[in-house]
Coordinates of C-alpha atoms in Angstrom, one line a residue:
M1 CA 111.5 -0.5 -6.7
P2 CA 111.1 0.5 -3.2
Q3 CA 109.3 -1.9 -1.1
V4 CA 105.8 -0.9 0.0
K5 CA 105.2 -1.2 3.7
K6 CA 102.6 -3.6 4.9
S7 CA 100.8 -1.0 6.9
H8 CA 100.4 1.3 3.8
F9 CA 98.9 -1.6 1.9
V10 CA 96.3 -2.4 4.5
F11 CA 95.4 1.2 4.7
A12 CA 94.8 1.3 0.9
L13 CA 92.6 -1.7 1.0
L14 CA 90.5 -0.3 3.8
A15 CA 90.0 3.0 1.9
A16 CA 89.0 1.1 -1.3
F17 CA 86.5 -0.9 0.7
L18 CA 84.9 2.2 2.3
L19 CA 84.6 3.9 -1.1
C20 CA 82.9 0.9 -2.6
S21 CA 80.5 0.6 0.4
F22 CA 79.6 4.3 0.0
L23 CA 78.8 3.9 -3.7
V24 CA 76.8 0.6 -3.4
T25 CA 74.8 1.1 -0.2
P26 CA 71.9 3.3 -1.5
A27 CA 70.9 0.9 -4.3
A28 CA 71.3 -2.1 -2.0
A29 CA 69.2 -0.4 0.7
G30 CA 66.4 0.3 -1.8
E31 CA 66.4 -3.3 -3.0
T32 CA 66.3 -4.6 0.6
A33 CA 63.3 -2.4 1.5
E34 CA 61.4 -3.4 -1.6
T35 CA 62.1 -7.0 -0.8
S36 CA 61.0 -6.5 2.8
D37 CA 57.7 -4.9 1.7
A38 CA 57.0 -7.7 -0.8
A39 CA 57.8 -10.3 1.8
G40 CA 55.3 -8.6 4.2
V41 CA 52.2 -9.9 2.3
T42 CA 51.9 -13.5 3.3
L43 CA 48.5 -14.1 1.5
S44 CA 48.4 -15.2 -2.2
P45 CA 46.3 -13.2 -4.7
G46 CA 43.6 -16.0 -4.6
E47 CA 43.4 -16.0 -0.8
L48 CA 43.2 -12.2 -0.8
K49 CA 40.3 -12.2 -3.3
N50 CA 38.4 -15.0 -1.5
L51 CA 38.8 -13.3 1.9
G52 CA 37.9 -9.9 0.5
D53 CA 34.6 -11.3 -1.0
I54 CA 33.7 -13.0 2.3
I55 CA 34.4 -9.9 4.4
A56 CA 32.6 -7.5 2.0
A57 CA 29.5 -9.7 1.9
A58 CA 29.3 -10.4 5.7
K59 CA 26.4 -8.8 7.5
A60 CA 26.4 -7.1 10.9
D61 CA 25.4 -9.1 14.0
A62 CA 22.3 -7.3 15.3
K63 CA 22.4 -9.3 18.6
A64 CA 26.0 -8.3 19.4
E65 CA 27.0 -5.2 21.3
D66 CA 29.0 -4.0 18.3
T67 CA 26.6 -3.7 15.4
R68 CA 29.1 -2.7 12.8
T69 CA 29.8 -4.8 9.8
P70 CA 33.0 -6.9 9.6
R71 CA 34.3 -4.7 6.8
D72 CA 33.7 -1.7 9.0
M73 CA 35.6 -3.3 12.0
L74 CA 38.5 -4.4 9.7
T75 CA 38.9 -1.0 8.2
A76 CA 38.8 0.7 11.6
A77 CA 41.5 -1.7 12.9
F78 CA 43.7 -1.0 9.8
L79 CA 43.4 2.7 10.3
A80 CA 44.3 2.4 14.0
G81 CA 47.2 0.0 13.2
D82 CA 45.7 -2.7 15.5
L83 CA 46.9 -6.0 13.9
P84 CA 45.4 -8.3 16.6
E85 CA 42.0 -6.7 16.2
A86 CA 42.1 -7.1 12.5
V87 CA 43.2 -10.7 12.7
D88 CA 40.4 -11.4 15.1
V89 CA 37.8 -10.0 12.7
I90 CA 39.2 -12.1 9.8
K91 CA 39.3 -15.2 11.9
K92 CA 35.7 -14.8 13.2
V93 CA 34.3 -14.2 9.7
N94 CA 36.3 -16.9 7.9
T95 CA 35.6 -19.7 10.4
A96 CA 31.8 -18.9 10.2
Q97 CA 31.9 -20.0 6.5
S98 CA 31.0 -23.5 5.4
T99 CA 34.3 -23.7 3.3
P100 CA 36.7 -21.3 5.0
V101 CA 39.9 -20.1 3.4
D102 CA 42.9 -22.1 4.7
I103 CA 45.3 -19.5 6.1
D104 CA 47.8 -19.1 8.9
Y105 CA 46.4 -16.4 11.2
D106 CA 49.6 -16.1 13.2
A107 CA 51.6 -15.2 10.0
L108 CA 49.3 -12.3 9.0
T109 CA 50.9 -8.8 8.9
L110 CA 49.7 -5.3 8.5
A111 CA 50.6 -5.5 4.9
D112 CA 48.0 -8.3 4.5
I113 CA 45.4 -6.1 6.2
E114 CA 46.2 -3.3 3.9
A115 CA 46.0 -5.6 0.8
L116 CA 42.6 -6.8 2.0
V117 CA 41.3 -3.2 2.4
E118 CA 42.6 -2.3 -1.1
I119 CA 41.1 -5.4 -2.8
M120 CA 37.7 -4.7 -1.3
K121 CA 37.5 -1.2 -2.8
T122 CA 35.0 -0.6 -5.5
E123 CA 34.7 2.2 -8.1
V124 CA 31.7 4.5 -7.9
S125 CA 29.8 5.0 -11.2
M126 CA 29.7 8.6 -12.2
E127 CA 27.1 8.1 -15.0
K128 CA 23.8 9.8 -14.7
P129 CA 20.5 7.7 -15.0
G130 CA 19.2 7.2 -18.5
G131 CA 15.9 6.0 -20.1
F132 CA 12.5 7.4 -20.9
F133 CA 11.3 7.8 -17.3
A134 CA 14.7 9.1 -16.1
V135 CA 14.5 11.9 -18.7
I136 CA 11.1 12.9 -17.4
Q137 CA 12.3 12.7 -13.8
L138 CA 15.4 14.8 -14.5
A139 CA 13.2 17.4 -16.2
A140 CA 10.9 17.5 -13.3
G141 CA 13.9 17.7 -10.9
S142 CA 15.2 20.7 -12.9
L143 CA 11.9 22.4 -12.5
L144 CA 11.9 21.7 -8.8
N145 CA 15.4 23.0 -8.5
W146 CA 14.5 26.2 -10.3
L147 CA 11.4 26.8 -8.1
T148 CA 13.6 26.2 -5.0
Q149 CA 16.4 28.6 -6.1
V150 CA 14.3 31.3 -7.7
L151 CA 10.9 31.4 -6.0
G152 CA 11.9 29.7 -2.7
G153 CA 15.2 31.6 -2.2
G154 CA 17.1 28.3 -1.9
N155 CA 14.7 26.8 0.6
Y156 CA 13.6 23.3 -0.5
I157 CA 10.4 23.3 1.6
I158 CA 9.1 26.4 -0.1
G159 CA 10.1 25.0 -3.5
L160 CA 8.1 21.8 -2.6
A161 CA 5.0 23.8 -1.8
V162 CA 5.2 25.7 -5.1
F163 CA 5.9 22.5 -7.0
A164 CA 2.8 20.8 -5.5
L165 CA 0.7 23.9 -6.4
L166 CA 2.0 23.7 -10.0
I167 CA 1.4 20.0 -10.4
E168 CA -2.2 20.4 -9.1
A169 CA -2.8 23.2 -11.6
L170 CA -1.5 20.9 -14.4
M171 CA -3.9 18.2 -13.2
L172 CA -6.9 20.6 -13.2
P173 CA -8.3 19.6 -16.6
L174 CA -8.4 15.9 -15.5
T175 CA -10.1 17.0 -12.3
V176 CA -12.7 18.9 -14.3
K177 CA -13.4 15.9 -16.5
Q178 CA -13.8 13.8 -13.4
Q179 CA -16.3 16.3 -12.0
K180 CA -18.3 16.3 -15.2
N181 CA -18.5 12.5 -15.1
S182 CA -19.7 12.7 -11.5
I183 CA -22.5 15.1 -12.6
K184 CA -23.6 12.8 -15.3
F185 CA -23.7 9.8 -12.9
A186 CA -25.7 11.8 -10.4
S187 CA -28.2 12.9 -13.0
L188 CA -29.0 9.2 -13.6
K189 CA -29.6 8.4 -10.0
P190 CA -33.4 8.7 -10.1
K191 CA -33.7 6.2 -13.0
E192 CA -31.3 3.8 -11.4
A193 CA -33.3 4.0 -8.1
A194 CA -36.5 3.3 -10.1
I195 CA -35.0 0.2 -11.7
R196 CA -33.8 -1.1 -8.3
K197 CA -37.3 -0.4 -6.8
K198 CA -38.9 -2.3 -9.7
Y199 CA -37.0 -5.4 -8.6
A200 CA -37.1 -4.8 -4.9
G201 CA -37.7 -7.9 -2.7
R202 CA -36.4 -10.3 -5.3
E203 CA -33.1 -11.8 -4.2
D204 CA -32.8 -14.7 -6.7
K205 CA -29.8 -14.6 -9.0
V206 CA -31.8 -14.5 -12.2
T207 CA -33.6 -11.3 -11.1
K208 CA -30.4 -9.6 -9.9
N209 CA -28.6 -10.3 -13.2
K210 CA -31.6 -8.9 -15.1
M211 CA -31.6 -5.8 -13.0
A212 CA -27.9 -5.3 -13.6
V213 CA -28.4 -5.7 -17.4
E214 CA -31.2 -3.2 -17.3
I215 CA -29.1 -0.6 -15.5
Q216 CA -26.3 -1.0 -18.0
E217 CA -28.7 -0.6 -20.9
M218 CA -30.0 2.6 -19.3
Y219 CA -26.4 3.9 -18.9
Q220 CA -25.7 3.1 -22.6
K221 CA -28.9 4.8 -23.7
E222 CA -28.0 7.9 -21.7
G223 CA -24.4 8.0 -23.1
Y224 CA -22.7 7.3 -19.7
N225 CA -19.7 5.1 -19.3
P226 CA -19.1 4.0 -15.7
F227 CA -15.4 3.5 -16.4
S228 CA -14.9 6.9 -17.8
G229 CA -14.3 8.3 -14.3
C230 CA -11.3 6.0 -13.9
L231 CA -9.5 7.5 -16.8
P232 CA -8.2 10.6 -15.0
M233 CA -7.1 8.4 -12.1
F234 CA -5.2 6.1 -14.5
I235 CA -3.5 9.1 -16.0
Q236 CA -2.6 10.6 -12.7
L237 CA -1.1 7.5 -11.2
P238 CA 2.1 7.3 -13.4
I239 CA 2.6 11.0 -13.0
I240 CA 2.4 10.7 -9.2
F241 CA 4.7 7.7 -9.3
I242 CA 7.3 9.6 -11.4
L243 CA 7.2 12.7 -9.2
Y244 CA 7.5 10.7 -6.0
Y245 CA 11.1 9.7 -6.9
V246 CA 11.9 13.3 -7.8
V247 CA 10.8 14.6 -4.4
V248 CA 12.3 11.7 -2.4
N249 CA 15.7 11.6 -4.1
P250 CA 16.9 15.2 -4.6
I251 CA 20.5 14.1 -4.9
V252 CA 19.9 12.4 -8.2
Y253 CA 17.1 14.4 -9.8
V254 CA 17.6 17.9 -8.3
M255 CA 21.3 18.1 -7.7
K256 CA 22.0 16.0 -10.8
L257 CA 24.4 13.5 -9.3
S258 CA 24.6 9.9 -10.4
A259 CA 22.7 7.1 -8.8
G260 CA 26.1 5.5 -8.0
I261 CA 27.1 8.6 -6.0
S262 CA 23.8 8.5 -4.2
E263 CA 24.4 4.9 -3.1
A264 CA 28.1 5.7 -2.2
L265 CA 26.9 8.6 0.0
T266 CA 24.5 6.3 1.8
I267 CA 27.4 3.9 2.6
F268 CA 29.6 6.7 3.7
V269 CA 27.1 8.2 6.1
N270 CA 26.2 4.8 7.6
T271 CA 29.9 3.8 8.1
S272 CA 31.4 4.4 11.6
A273 CA 33.7 7.3 12.2
E274 CA 36.5 4.9 13.2
A275 CA 36.4 3.3 9.7
G276 CA 36.6 6.8 8.0
G277 CA 32.8 7.3 7.5
L278 CA 30.5 10.0 8.9
G279 CA 29.0 7.7 11.5
A280 CA 25.6 9.5 11.4
G281 CA 23.4 6.5 10.8
L282 CA 20.5 7.1 8.6
T283 CA 17.1 6.6 10.2
T284 CA 15.4 5.9 6.9
S285 CA 16.2 3.9 3.7
R286 CA 13.8 5.9 1.5
G287 CA 15.5 8.7 -0.4
T288 CA 18.4 10.9 0.1
I289 CA 16.8 14.1 1.7
Q290 CA 18.5 13.3 5.0
I291 CA 21.9 12.8 3.3
A292 CA 21.5 16.1 1.5
S293 CA 20.7 17.8 4.8
L294 CA 23.8 16.3 6.4
I295 CA 26.0 17.5 3.5
K296 CA 24.6 21.1 3.9
D297 CA 25.1 21.2 7.7
N298 CA 28.5 19.4 8.0
P299 CA 31.5 21.3 6.8
E300 CA 33.8 18.3 7.2
F301 CA 31.7 16.0 5.0
I302 CA 33.6 16.6 1.8
E303 CA 37.1 16.2 3.4
K304 CA 36.2 12.9 5.1
L305 CA 34.6 11.6 1.9
S306 CA 37.7 12.2 -0.2
K307 CA 39.7 9.9 2.2
F308 CA 37.1 7.2 2.5
Q309 CA 38.6 3.7 2.2
Y310 CA 35.7 1.9 0.6
F311 CA 36.0 3.4 -2.9
S312 CA 38.9 3.6 -5.3
N313 CA 37.8 7.0 -6.6
S314 CA 36.7 8.7 -3.4
A315 CA 38.5 11.9 -4.3
E316 CA 36.5 12.1 -7.6
V317 CA 33.2 11.5 -5.8
A318 CA 34.0 14.2 -3.2
E319 CA 34.8 16.7 -6.0
A320 CA 31.5 16.0 -7.7
V321 CA 29.5 16.4 -4.5
A322 CA 31.4 19.6 -3.7
G323 CA 30.4 21.1 -7.0
A324 CA 26.6 20.4 -6.6
Q325 CA 24.2 23.0 -5.3
F326 CA 22.4 21.8 -2.2
P327 CA 19.3 23.6 -1.0
N328 CA 18.4 24.6 2.5
F329 CA 16.1 22.2 4.4
N330 CA 15.4 24.4 7.4
F331 CA 12.0 25.9 7.7
F332 CA 10.7 27.9 10.7
G333 CA 13.7 26.7 12.7
L334 CA 13.1 23.0 12.0
N335 CA 15.3 20.7 9.9
F336 CA 12.8 19.0 7.5
G337 CA 15.6 16.7 6.3
L338 CA 15.3 14.7 9.5
V339 CA 12.7 12.0 10.3
P340 CA 10.2 12.6 13.0
D341 CA 11.0 10.5 16.0
I342 CA 8.4 9.8 18.7
T343 CA 11.2 8.7 21.1
N344 CA 12.8 12.1 20.7
P345 CA 9.9 14.5 20.7
D346 CA 10.2 17.8 18.9
W347 CA 8.1 20.1 16.7
L348 CA 8.6 17.8 13.7
L349 CA 6.0 15.5 15.2
I350 CA 3.3 18.0 14.1
I351 CA 3.9 16.8 10.5
P352 CA 2.4 13.3 11.0
V353 CA -0.5 14.8 13.1
L354 CA -1.4 17.4 10.4
T355 CA -1.0 14.8 7.7
F356 CA -3.6 12.5 9.5
L357 CA -6.1 15.3 10.0
V358 CA -5.8 16.6 6.4
S359 CA -6.1 13.1 4.9
F360 CA -9.1 12.3 7.1
L361 CA -11.0 15.6 6.2
S362 CA -10.0 15.1 2.5
M363 CA -11.6 11.6 2.4
K364 CA -14.8 12.8 4.2
L365 CA -15.2 15.8 1.9
T366 CA -14.5 13.7 -1.2
R367 CA -17.2 11.2 -0.3
K368 CA -19.6 14.0 0.4
L369 CA -18.9 15.7 -2.9
T370 CA -19.0 12.5 -4.9
P371 CA -22.3 10.8 -5.8
Q372 CA -22.6 7.4 -4.1
P373 CA -24.2 4.3 -5.7
A374 CA -27.9 3.9 -5.1
E375 CA -27.4 0.5 -3.4
N376 CA -25.6 1.1 -0.1
D377 CA -25.7 -1.8 2.3
Q378 CA -24.3 -2.2 5.8
A379 CA -21.1 -3.9 4.5
T380 CA -20.4 -1.0 2.2
G381 CA -20.9 1.5 5.0
C382 CA -18.5 -0.4 7.3
S383 CA -15.9 -0.6 4.5
N384 CA -16.1 3.2 4.1
N385 CA -15.6 3.8 7.8
I386 CA -12.6 1.6 7.8
M387 CA -11.1 3.4 4.8
D388 CA -11.9 6.8 6.5
I389 CA -9.6 5.9 9.4
G390 CA -7.2 3.4 7.8
M391 CA -5.9 5.5 5.0
P392 CA -5.1 8.6 7.2
A393 CA -3.5 6.4 9.8
F394 CA -1.3 4.8 7.1
S395 CA -0.3 8.2 5.8
A396 CA 0.6 9.2 9.4
Y397 CA 2.7 6.1 9.7
I398 CA 4.6 6.8 6.5
C399 CA 5.5 10.2 7.9
F400 CA 7.4 8.5 10.8
I401 CA 9.7 6.6 8.4
V402 CA 10.5 9.2 5.8
P403 CA 12.0 12.7 6.2
A404 CA 9.6 15.5 7.3
A405 CA 10.0 17.2 3.9
L406 CA 8.2 14.3 2.2
G407 CA 5.4 14.3 4.8
F408 CA 5.0 18.1 4.3
Y409 CA 4.7 17.6 0.5
W410 CA 2.1 14.9 0.9
M411 CA 0.1 17.1 3.3
V412 CA 0.2 20.2 1.0
K413 CA -0.8 18.0 -2.0
N414 CA -3.9 16.7 -0.1
L415 CA -4.8 20.3 0.9
L416 CA -4.6 21.6 -2.6
G417 CA -6.5 18.6 -4.0
T418 CA -9.3 19.1 -1.5
A419 CA -9.5 22.8 -2.2
S420 CA -9.8 22.2 -5.9
R421 CA -12.7 19.8 -5.4
L422 CA -14.4 22.3 -3.1
V423 CA -14.1 25.0 -5.8
L424 CA -15.4 22.7 -8.5
A425 CA -18.3 21.7 -6.3
K426 CA -19.3 25.3 -6.1
V427 CA -18.8 26.1 -9.8
M428 CA -20.1 22.8 -11.1
P429 CA -22.5 21.5 -8.4
L430 CA -24.1 18.1 -8.5
P431 CA -27.8 18.0 -9.3
V432 CA -30.3 17.8 -6.5
F433 CA -33.6 15.9 -7.0
T434 CA -37.0 16.1 -5.2
E435 CA -39.4 13.3 -4.5
E436 CA -41.4 14.3 -7.6
D437 CA -38.3 13.7 -9.7
Y438 CA -38.0 10.2 -8.4
K439 CA -41.7 9.5 -9.1
A440 CA -41.3 10.8 -12.6
A441 CA -38.4 8.5 -13.2
E442 CA -40.4 5.6 -11.9
R443 CA -43.2 6.4 -14.3
E444 CA -40.8 6.6 -17.1
I445 CA -39.1 3.3 -16.3
L446 CA -42.3 1.3 -15.4
K447 CA -44.8 2.7 -18.0
G448 CA -42.8 4.4 -20.7
K449 CA -40.5 1.5 -21.5
T450 CA -41.0 0.0 -24.9
A451 CA -40.8 -3.8 -25.5
R452 CA -37.2 -4.9 -25.6
P453 CA -35.9 -7.0 -28.4
S454 CA -36.0 -10.7 -27.6
R455 CA -35.0 -14.0 -29.2
P456 CA -38.0 -15.3 -31.2
G457 CA -39.3 -18.8 -30.4
P458 CA -40.4 -21.6 -32.8
T459 CA -43.8 -19.8 -33.3
G460 CA -42.2 -16.5 -34.1
K461 CA -43.2 -14.9 -30.7
P462 CA -40.5 -13.7 -28.3
V463 CA -39.4 -16.1 -25.6
R464 CA -40.4 -15.0 -22.2
S465 CA -39.3 -16.1 -18.7
L466 CA -41.3 -18.8 -17.0
H467 CA -40.7 -17.0 -13.7
H468 CA -42.7 -13.9 -14.8
I469 CA -39.8 -11.7 -14.0
D470 CA -40.0 -9.9 -17.3
D471 CA -43.8 -9.5 -17.6
E472 CA -43.4 -5.8 -16.6
D473 CA -41.2 -5.2 -19.7
F474 CA -44.1 -5.9 -22.2
E475 CA -47.1 -3.8 -22.9
D476 CA -49.6 -6.7 -23.1
T477 CA -48.6 -8.2 -19.7
R478 CA -47.5 -5.2 -17.7
A479 CA -50.9 -4.5 -16.1
K480 CA -51.4 -8.1 -15.0
A481 CA -47.8 -8.3 -13.7
L482 CA -48.4 -5.2 -11.5
E483 CA -51.7 -6.6 -10.3
R484 CA -50.1 -10.0 -9.5
K485 CA -47.3 -8.2 -7.6
A486 CA -49.8 -6.4 -5.5
R487 CA -51.7 -9.6 -4.7
L488 CA -48.5 -11.4 -3.7
E489 CA -47.4 -8.5 -1.4
A490 CA -50.9 -8.5 0.3
Y491 CA -50.7 -12.3 0.7
E492 CA -47.3 -12.2 2.2
R493 CA -48.4 -9.5 4.7
E494 CA -51.5 -11.5 5.7
L495 CA -49.5 -14.7 6.1
A496 CA -46.9 -13.0 8.3
E497 CA -49.6 -11.5 10.5
Q498 CA -51.3 -14.9 11.0
Q499 CA -48.0 -16.6 11.8
A500 CA -47.2 -13.9 14.4
A501 CA -50.7 -14.2 15.9
K502 CA -50.3 -18.0 16.3
K503 CA -47.2 -17.5 18.4
R504 CA -49.0 -15.1 20.8
P505 CA -51.1 -16.6 23.7
A506 CA -54.8 -15.9 23.8
G507 CA -55.7 -12.5 25.0
M508 CA -52.6 -10.9 23.5
K509 CA -53.2 -8.3 20.8
N510 CA -49.5 -7.7 20.0
E511 CA -46.0 -8.5 21.3
D512 CA -46.2 -5.7 23.8
D513 CA -48.9 -7.6 25.8
R514 CA -46.6 -10.6 26.4
P515 CA -46.2 -11.2 30.2
M516 CA -42.8 -11.6 31.7
R517 CA -41.9 -15.3 32.4
S518 CA -39.6 -16.4 35.2
L519 CA -36.7 -18.9 34.7
F520 CA -38.8 -21.6 36.6
D521 CA -41.7 -21.2 34.1
I522 CA -39.3 -21.5 31.1
L523 CA -37.7 -24.7 32.5
K524 CA -41.2 -26.1 33.3
G525 CA -42.4 -25.4 29.8
K526 CA -39.4 -27.2 28.3
K527 CA -40.0 -30.2 30.6
K528 CA -43.7 -30.4 29.4
T529 CA -42.6 -30.2 25.8
S530 CA -40.1 -33.1 26.2
E531 CA -42.7 -35.2 27.9
S532 CA -45.3 -34.6 25.2
A533 CA -42.7 -35.5 22.6
G534 CA -41.9 -38.8 24.4
E535 CA -45.6 -39.7 24.5
A536 CA -46.0 -39.1 20.8
E537 CA -43.2 -41.6 20.1
K538 CA -44.8 -44.4 22.0
P539 CA -46.2 -47.3 19.8
E540 CA -50.0 -47.6 19.6
T541 CA -51.7 -50.7 21.2
P542 CA -54.1 -52.8 19.1
A543 CA -57.0 -51.2 20.9
Q544 CA -55.7 -47.7 20.1
E545 CA -55.2 -48.8 16.4
E546 CA -58.8 -50.0 16.3
T547 CA -60.0 -46.7 17.7
A548 CA -57.8 -44.7 15.3
K549 CA -59.4 -46.4 12.2
P550 CA -61.2 -43.9 10.1
D551 CA -65.0 -44.0 9.9
T552 CA -65.6 -45.0 6.3
E553 CA -69.3 -44.7 6.7
G554 CA -69.1 -41.1 7.7
Q555 CA -66.4 -40.2 5.2
E556 CA -68.7 -38.8 2.7
S557 CA -70.3 -36.5 5.3
C558 CA -66.9 -35.4 6.5
E559 CA -65.8 -34.5 3.0
S560 CA -69.0 -32.5 2.4
N561 CA -68.3 -30.5 5.6
P562 CA -64.5 -30.0 5.9
P563 CA -63.1 -28.1 8.9
A564 CA -62.5 -24.4 8.5
D565 CA -59.0 -23.4 7.4
N566 CA -58.2 -19.8 8.1
T567 CA -54.8 -19.9 6.3
P568 CA -54.8 -17.3 3.4
K569 CA -54.6 -18.8 -0.1
N570 CA -51.8 -18.0 -2.4
P571 CA -53.5 -16.0 -5.3
D572 CA -51.0 -17.4 -7.8
K573 CA -51.5 -21.1 -7.0
P574 CA -54.8 -22.6 -8.1
E575 CA -56.6 -24.9 -5.7
K576 CA -56.4 -28.6 -6.4
K577 CA -59.6 -30.6 -6.3
K578 CA -59.7 -33.5 -3.9
Q579 CA -60.5 -36.9 -5.5
K580 CA -62.6 -39.5 -3.7
G581 CA -60.9 -42.8 -3.0
K582 CA -62.6 -45.7 -4.6

């Protein structure tokens, strides 16, 4: 065999090595890259989960210059590829915990940050609300959507006005029933006034209870139930409560998106643009009208939502939102999806002002068109005045924290309710009574009342009050009771006049004749009064005691000629005969 040269052998080995390197390098390179990526995550699954829970639950520091949440800042640092900023956020949040996670901050990599962002993602629920009330709200939302698209031409504000008109029309039977109840109550006003006049001037508890019982008996006899007027209100309250959520949350009940999507949109809008959110910052937490307005006016909304890093199914959420039909919230050049802001004045501020005026006039007209109780004291009048101002002011305050569309709906609803009450007041007016009607009611109450049933006593006769408060209720004692009442009133007037006359100095006919006194005279009078009081407290001397002894010999003559007493005698108290001491 010919000998192989050494140079040829070395060349063959080199060629075989290059061929093997070319065949093996791609697989080896892939394995190396995979090993490098896996080695980039230095945190264990348990550490990732604990850190993710801590960062997701951390709140923003309202006192700091940067008011974003730690999750917002971490996501923004990850999207910008800023590892030191991300590590600083993690360190600040973790060290603030009572039991921080033990990690090496210097060993953290961008792979760790990416793993944290991924583990904090949540899945948005796409299920629509269920339940009895949800079915009613979805049906009302479908009606509002139809009114908006068909009658309002796609304008949500016009749809709200028509919706309020339709709801008021559906409530009309209850309003008519309430007006009939008011007419019935007003027709009993003369009799109630007669009963109250019958017990006028008696402030004891027994008399007040008896008066209340007699008024209730009169109501039952006339077929009137004081609580029947509350029935329409009790029926309207749940309806208003249901419709409130329909109006304030159009994303769920009008656009038919899930409550999970509504919550996800709120998070997306409030998240900063650096973290992938919209960065708009909602000015209200009540409802989604403002969000719906932003979706309608922002063409980049759907694209940004599909790439949002907070949700694992952001693309699915963006697709559902893109398929919904959002109405137009602009009306007369104003965006009613925004919240009126007094620090940034614009024409939307007219909504709170109009709401206050409409609510104030509505309460005034309602009180004028509604019969008031016969007993109206000063405290009740003060309470009514507070309500007349307080409730409209509260309505105006609400208009500053909710979108203008909701304030517009509230204002239109008050206008329609007031208009319906005015129409009913013309068609079904309350009865008006003259002085003769009140006198006839008094005669019926005081004279035409039959003896009421009473518990019989041991002798078989009805038990009557010892205070004579029920003497007017019985035929055999009514005349004497009225006569006794007249005597008592005359006695009280005479006694009051005599007491007033004693306080006036001699020569004064009335209080208008009292002369003006100077400060010196007043102080001098007080000094004399104190001196006379001191003299009265001095002990009597034996000589004074002897002088002060009564004259027993002239006692009989003194008793036969007593001094004149001008004090009027109480006609109901018999005079006691004086007994001579033995």
